[in-house]
C-alpha atoms as a PDB file:
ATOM      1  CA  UNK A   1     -17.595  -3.995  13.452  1.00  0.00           C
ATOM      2  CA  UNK A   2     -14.375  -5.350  12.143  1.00  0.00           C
ATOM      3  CA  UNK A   3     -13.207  -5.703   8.730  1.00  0.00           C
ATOM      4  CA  UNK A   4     -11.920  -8.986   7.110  1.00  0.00           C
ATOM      5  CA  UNK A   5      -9.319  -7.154   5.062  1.00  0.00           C
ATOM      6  CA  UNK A   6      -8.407  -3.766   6.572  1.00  0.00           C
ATOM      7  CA  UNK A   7      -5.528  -3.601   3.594  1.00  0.00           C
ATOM      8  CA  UNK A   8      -7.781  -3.825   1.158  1.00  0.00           C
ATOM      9  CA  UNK A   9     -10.014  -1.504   2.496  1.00  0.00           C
ATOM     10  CA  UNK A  10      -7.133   1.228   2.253  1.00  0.00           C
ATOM     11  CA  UNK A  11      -6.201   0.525  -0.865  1.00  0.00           C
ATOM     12  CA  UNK A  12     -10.087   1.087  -2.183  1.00  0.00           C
ATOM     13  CA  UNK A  13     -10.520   3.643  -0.309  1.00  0.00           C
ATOM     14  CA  UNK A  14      -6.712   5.531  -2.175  1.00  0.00           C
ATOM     15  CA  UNK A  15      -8.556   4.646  -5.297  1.00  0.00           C
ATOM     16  CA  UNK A  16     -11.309   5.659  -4.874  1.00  0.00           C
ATOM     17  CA  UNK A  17     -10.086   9.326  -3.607  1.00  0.00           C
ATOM     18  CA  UNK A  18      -7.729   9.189  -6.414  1.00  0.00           C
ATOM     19  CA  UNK A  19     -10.894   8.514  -9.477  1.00  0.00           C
ATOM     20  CA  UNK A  20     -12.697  11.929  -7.784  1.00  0.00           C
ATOM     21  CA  UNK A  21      -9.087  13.814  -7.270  1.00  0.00           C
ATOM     22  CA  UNK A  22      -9.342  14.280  -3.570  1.00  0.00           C
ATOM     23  CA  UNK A  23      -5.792  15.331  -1.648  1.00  0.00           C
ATOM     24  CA  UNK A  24      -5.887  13.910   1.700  1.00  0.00           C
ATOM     25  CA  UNK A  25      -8.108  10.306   2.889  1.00  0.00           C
ATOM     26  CA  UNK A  26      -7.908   9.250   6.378  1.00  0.00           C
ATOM     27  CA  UNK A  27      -7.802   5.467   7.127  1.00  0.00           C
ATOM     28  CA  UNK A  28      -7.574   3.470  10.501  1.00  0.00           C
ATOM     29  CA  UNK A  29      -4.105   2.965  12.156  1.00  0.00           C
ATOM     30  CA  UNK A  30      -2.191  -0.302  12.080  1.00  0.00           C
ATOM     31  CA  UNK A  31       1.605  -0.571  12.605  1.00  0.00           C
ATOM     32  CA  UNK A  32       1.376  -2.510   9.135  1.00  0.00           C
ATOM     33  CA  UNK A  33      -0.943  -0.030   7.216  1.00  0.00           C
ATOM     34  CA  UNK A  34       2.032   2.375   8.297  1.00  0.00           C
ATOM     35  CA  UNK A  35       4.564   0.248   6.714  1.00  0.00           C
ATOM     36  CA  UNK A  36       2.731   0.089   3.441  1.00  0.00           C
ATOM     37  CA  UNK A  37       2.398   3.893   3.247  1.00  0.00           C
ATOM     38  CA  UNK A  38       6.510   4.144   4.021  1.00  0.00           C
ATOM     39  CA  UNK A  39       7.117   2.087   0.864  1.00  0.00           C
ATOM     40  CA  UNK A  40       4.410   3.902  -0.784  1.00  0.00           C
ATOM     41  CA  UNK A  41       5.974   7.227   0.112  1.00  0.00           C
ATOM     42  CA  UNK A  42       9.364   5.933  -0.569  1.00  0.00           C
ATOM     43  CA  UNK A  43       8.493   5.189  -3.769  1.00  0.00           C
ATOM     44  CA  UNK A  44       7.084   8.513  -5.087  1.00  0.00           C
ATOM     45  CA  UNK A  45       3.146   7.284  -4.972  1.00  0.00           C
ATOM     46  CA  UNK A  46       1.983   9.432  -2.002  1.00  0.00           C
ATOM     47  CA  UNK A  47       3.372  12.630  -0.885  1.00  0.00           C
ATOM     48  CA  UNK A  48       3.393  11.856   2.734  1.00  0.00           C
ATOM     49  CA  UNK A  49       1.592  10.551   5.855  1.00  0.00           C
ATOM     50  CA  UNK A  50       0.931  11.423   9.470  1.00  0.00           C
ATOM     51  CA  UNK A  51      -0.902   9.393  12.519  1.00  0.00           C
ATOM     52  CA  UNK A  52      -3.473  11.302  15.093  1.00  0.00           C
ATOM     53  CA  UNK A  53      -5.090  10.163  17.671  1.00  0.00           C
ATOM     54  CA  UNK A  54      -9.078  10.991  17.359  1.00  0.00           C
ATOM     55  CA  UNK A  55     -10.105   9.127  20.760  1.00  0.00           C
ATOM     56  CA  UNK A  56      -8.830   7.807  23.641  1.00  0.00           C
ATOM     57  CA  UNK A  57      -6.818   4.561  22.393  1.00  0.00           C
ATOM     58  CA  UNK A  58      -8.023   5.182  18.567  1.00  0.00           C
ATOM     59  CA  UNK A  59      -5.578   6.599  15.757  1.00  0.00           C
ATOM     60  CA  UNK A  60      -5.875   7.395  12.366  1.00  0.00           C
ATOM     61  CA  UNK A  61      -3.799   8.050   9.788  1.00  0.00           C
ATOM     62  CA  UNK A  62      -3.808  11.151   7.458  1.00  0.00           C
ATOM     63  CA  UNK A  63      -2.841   9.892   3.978  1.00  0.00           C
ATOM     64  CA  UNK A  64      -1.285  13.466   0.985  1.00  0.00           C
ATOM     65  CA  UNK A  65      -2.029  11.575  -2.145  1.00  0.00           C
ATOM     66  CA  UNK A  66       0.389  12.797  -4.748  1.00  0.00           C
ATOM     67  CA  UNK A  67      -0.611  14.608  -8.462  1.00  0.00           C
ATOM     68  CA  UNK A  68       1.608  15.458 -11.279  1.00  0.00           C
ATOM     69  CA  UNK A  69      -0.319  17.590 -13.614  1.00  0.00           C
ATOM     70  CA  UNK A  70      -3.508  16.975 -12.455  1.00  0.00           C
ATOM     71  CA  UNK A  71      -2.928  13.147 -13.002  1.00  0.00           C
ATOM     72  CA  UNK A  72      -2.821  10.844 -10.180  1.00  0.00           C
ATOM     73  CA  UNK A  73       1.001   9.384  -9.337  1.00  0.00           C
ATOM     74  CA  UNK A  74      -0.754   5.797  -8.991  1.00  0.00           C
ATOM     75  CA  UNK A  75      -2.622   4.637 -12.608  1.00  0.00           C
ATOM     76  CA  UNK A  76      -3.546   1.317 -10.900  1.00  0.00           C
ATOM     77  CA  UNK A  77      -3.377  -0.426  -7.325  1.00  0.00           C
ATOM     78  CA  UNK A  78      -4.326  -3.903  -6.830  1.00  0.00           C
ATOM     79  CA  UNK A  79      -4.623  -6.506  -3.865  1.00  0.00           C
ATOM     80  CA  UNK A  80      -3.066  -9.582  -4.892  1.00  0.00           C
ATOM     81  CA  UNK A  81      -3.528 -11.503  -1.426  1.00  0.00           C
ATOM     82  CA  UNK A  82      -6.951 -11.933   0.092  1.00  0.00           C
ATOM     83  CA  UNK A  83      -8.136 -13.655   3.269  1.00  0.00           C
ATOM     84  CA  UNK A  84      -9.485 -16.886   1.207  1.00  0.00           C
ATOM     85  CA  UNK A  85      -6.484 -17.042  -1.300  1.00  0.00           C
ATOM     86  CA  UNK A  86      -3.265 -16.415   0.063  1.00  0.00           C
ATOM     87  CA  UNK A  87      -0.624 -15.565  -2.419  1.00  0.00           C
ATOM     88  CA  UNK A  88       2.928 -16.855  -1.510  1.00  0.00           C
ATOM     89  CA  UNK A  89       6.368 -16.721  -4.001  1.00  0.00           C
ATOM     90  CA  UNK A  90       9.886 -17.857  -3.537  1.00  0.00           C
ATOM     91  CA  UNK A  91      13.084 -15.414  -4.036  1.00  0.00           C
ATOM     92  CA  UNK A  92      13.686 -16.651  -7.096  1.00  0.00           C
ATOM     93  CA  UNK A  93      10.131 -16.153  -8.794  1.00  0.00           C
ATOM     94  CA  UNK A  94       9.212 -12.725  -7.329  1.00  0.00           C
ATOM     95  CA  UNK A  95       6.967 -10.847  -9.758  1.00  0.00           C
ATOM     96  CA  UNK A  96       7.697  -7.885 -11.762  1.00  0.00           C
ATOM     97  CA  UNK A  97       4.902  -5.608 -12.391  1.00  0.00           C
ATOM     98  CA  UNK A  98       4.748  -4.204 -15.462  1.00  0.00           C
ATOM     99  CA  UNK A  99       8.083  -5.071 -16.712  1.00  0.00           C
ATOM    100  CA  UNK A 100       9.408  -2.989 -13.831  1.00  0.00           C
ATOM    101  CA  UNK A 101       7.304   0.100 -14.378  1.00  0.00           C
ATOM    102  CA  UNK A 102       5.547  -0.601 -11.245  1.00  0.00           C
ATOM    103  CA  UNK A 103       6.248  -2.208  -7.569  1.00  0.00           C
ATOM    104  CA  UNK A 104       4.603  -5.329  -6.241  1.00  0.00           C
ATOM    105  CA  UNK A 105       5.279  -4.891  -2.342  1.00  0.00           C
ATOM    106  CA  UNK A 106       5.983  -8.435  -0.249  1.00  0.00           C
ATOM    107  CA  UNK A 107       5.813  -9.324   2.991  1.00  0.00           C
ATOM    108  CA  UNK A 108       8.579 -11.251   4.256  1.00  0.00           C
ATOM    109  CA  UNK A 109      10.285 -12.294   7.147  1.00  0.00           C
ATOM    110  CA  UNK A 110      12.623  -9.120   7.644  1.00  0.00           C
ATOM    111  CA  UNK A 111       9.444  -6.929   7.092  1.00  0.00           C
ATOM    112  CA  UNK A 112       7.652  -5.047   3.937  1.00  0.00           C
ATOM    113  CA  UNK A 113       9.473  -4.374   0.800  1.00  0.00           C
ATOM    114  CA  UNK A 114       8.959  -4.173  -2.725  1.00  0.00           C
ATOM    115  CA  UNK A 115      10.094  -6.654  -4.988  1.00  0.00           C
ATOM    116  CA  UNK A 116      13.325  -5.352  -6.291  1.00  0.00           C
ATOM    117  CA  UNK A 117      14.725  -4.627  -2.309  1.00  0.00           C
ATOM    118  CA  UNK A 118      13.035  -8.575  -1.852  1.00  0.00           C
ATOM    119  CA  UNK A 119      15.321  -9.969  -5.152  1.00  0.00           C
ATOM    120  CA  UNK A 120      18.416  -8.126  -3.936  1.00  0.00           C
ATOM    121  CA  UNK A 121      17.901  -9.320   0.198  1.00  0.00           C
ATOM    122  CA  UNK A 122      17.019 -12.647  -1.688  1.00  0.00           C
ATOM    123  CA  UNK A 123      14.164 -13.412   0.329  1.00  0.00           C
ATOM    124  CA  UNK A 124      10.174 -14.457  -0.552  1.00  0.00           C
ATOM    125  CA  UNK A 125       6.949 -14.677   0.940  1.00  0.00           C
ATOM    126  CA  UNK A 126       3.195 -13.221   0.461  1.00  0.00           C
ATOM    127  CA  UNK A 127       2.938 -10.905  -2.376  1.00  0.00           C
ATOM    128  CA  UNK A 128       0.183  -8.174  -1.058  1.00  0.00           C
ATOM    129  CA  UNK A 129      -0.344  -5.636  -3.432  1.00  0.00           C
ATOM    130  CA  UNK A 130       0.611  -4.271  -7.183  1.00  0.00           C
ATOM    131  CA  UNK A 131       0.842  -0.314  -7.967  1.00  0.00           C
ATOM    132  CA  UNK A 132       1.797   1.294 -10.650  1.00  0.00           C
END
């Protein structure tokens, strides 16, 4: 069975590993799942990431969620865009999350990035997700 939102289901599914302390989640491969977990691991949120294939002609990806002192390095990850409400913003009005505490990450036309590498490549488009 599909999913309507396969982002959305990683995200809940790094929160909800994160609220019971687990180390490692495995979610479906996409090339853009892979993309979010880049910035993610960029960032400092997750420690790291690897694909495997489990089938013929179906990957997963392994996902090292990151502690520091037993406390999770993401407090709070939302989905801002959702399949019925599609969440668009120029170049100039790009959100800051939490006064710049946390990333919001965008999707734009030259690819995923978070809002400060969107402000600085001056470019909009859907805002996906919050973490901080």
């Amino acid at each position: 069975m599909s999913m309507s939102d396969p982002i959305a289901d990683m995200l809940t599914r790094i929160r909800n590993a994160l609220m019971v302390g687990k180390k490692k989640i495995e979610v479906p491969a996409s090339k853009l799942k892979k993309s979010l977990l880049q910035i993610f691991k960029e960032q400092g949120y997750i420690t790291g990431f690897s694909e495997r294939q489990i089938k013929e002609n179906i990957f997963v990806i392994d996902v090292k969620l990151k502690y520091y002192e037993g406390r999770p390095a993401i407090f709070e990850i939302s989905k801002v865009t959702r399949p019925g409400r599609r969440v668009y913003t120029e170049s100039t009005n790009l959100p800051q999350v939490k006064g710049g505490l946390g990333v919001a990450i965008i999707s734009t036309s030259k690819g995923l990035m978070t809002d400060a590498q969107a402000r600085q490549a001056n470019v909009g488009g859907e805002v996906l997700c919050y973490v901080y």
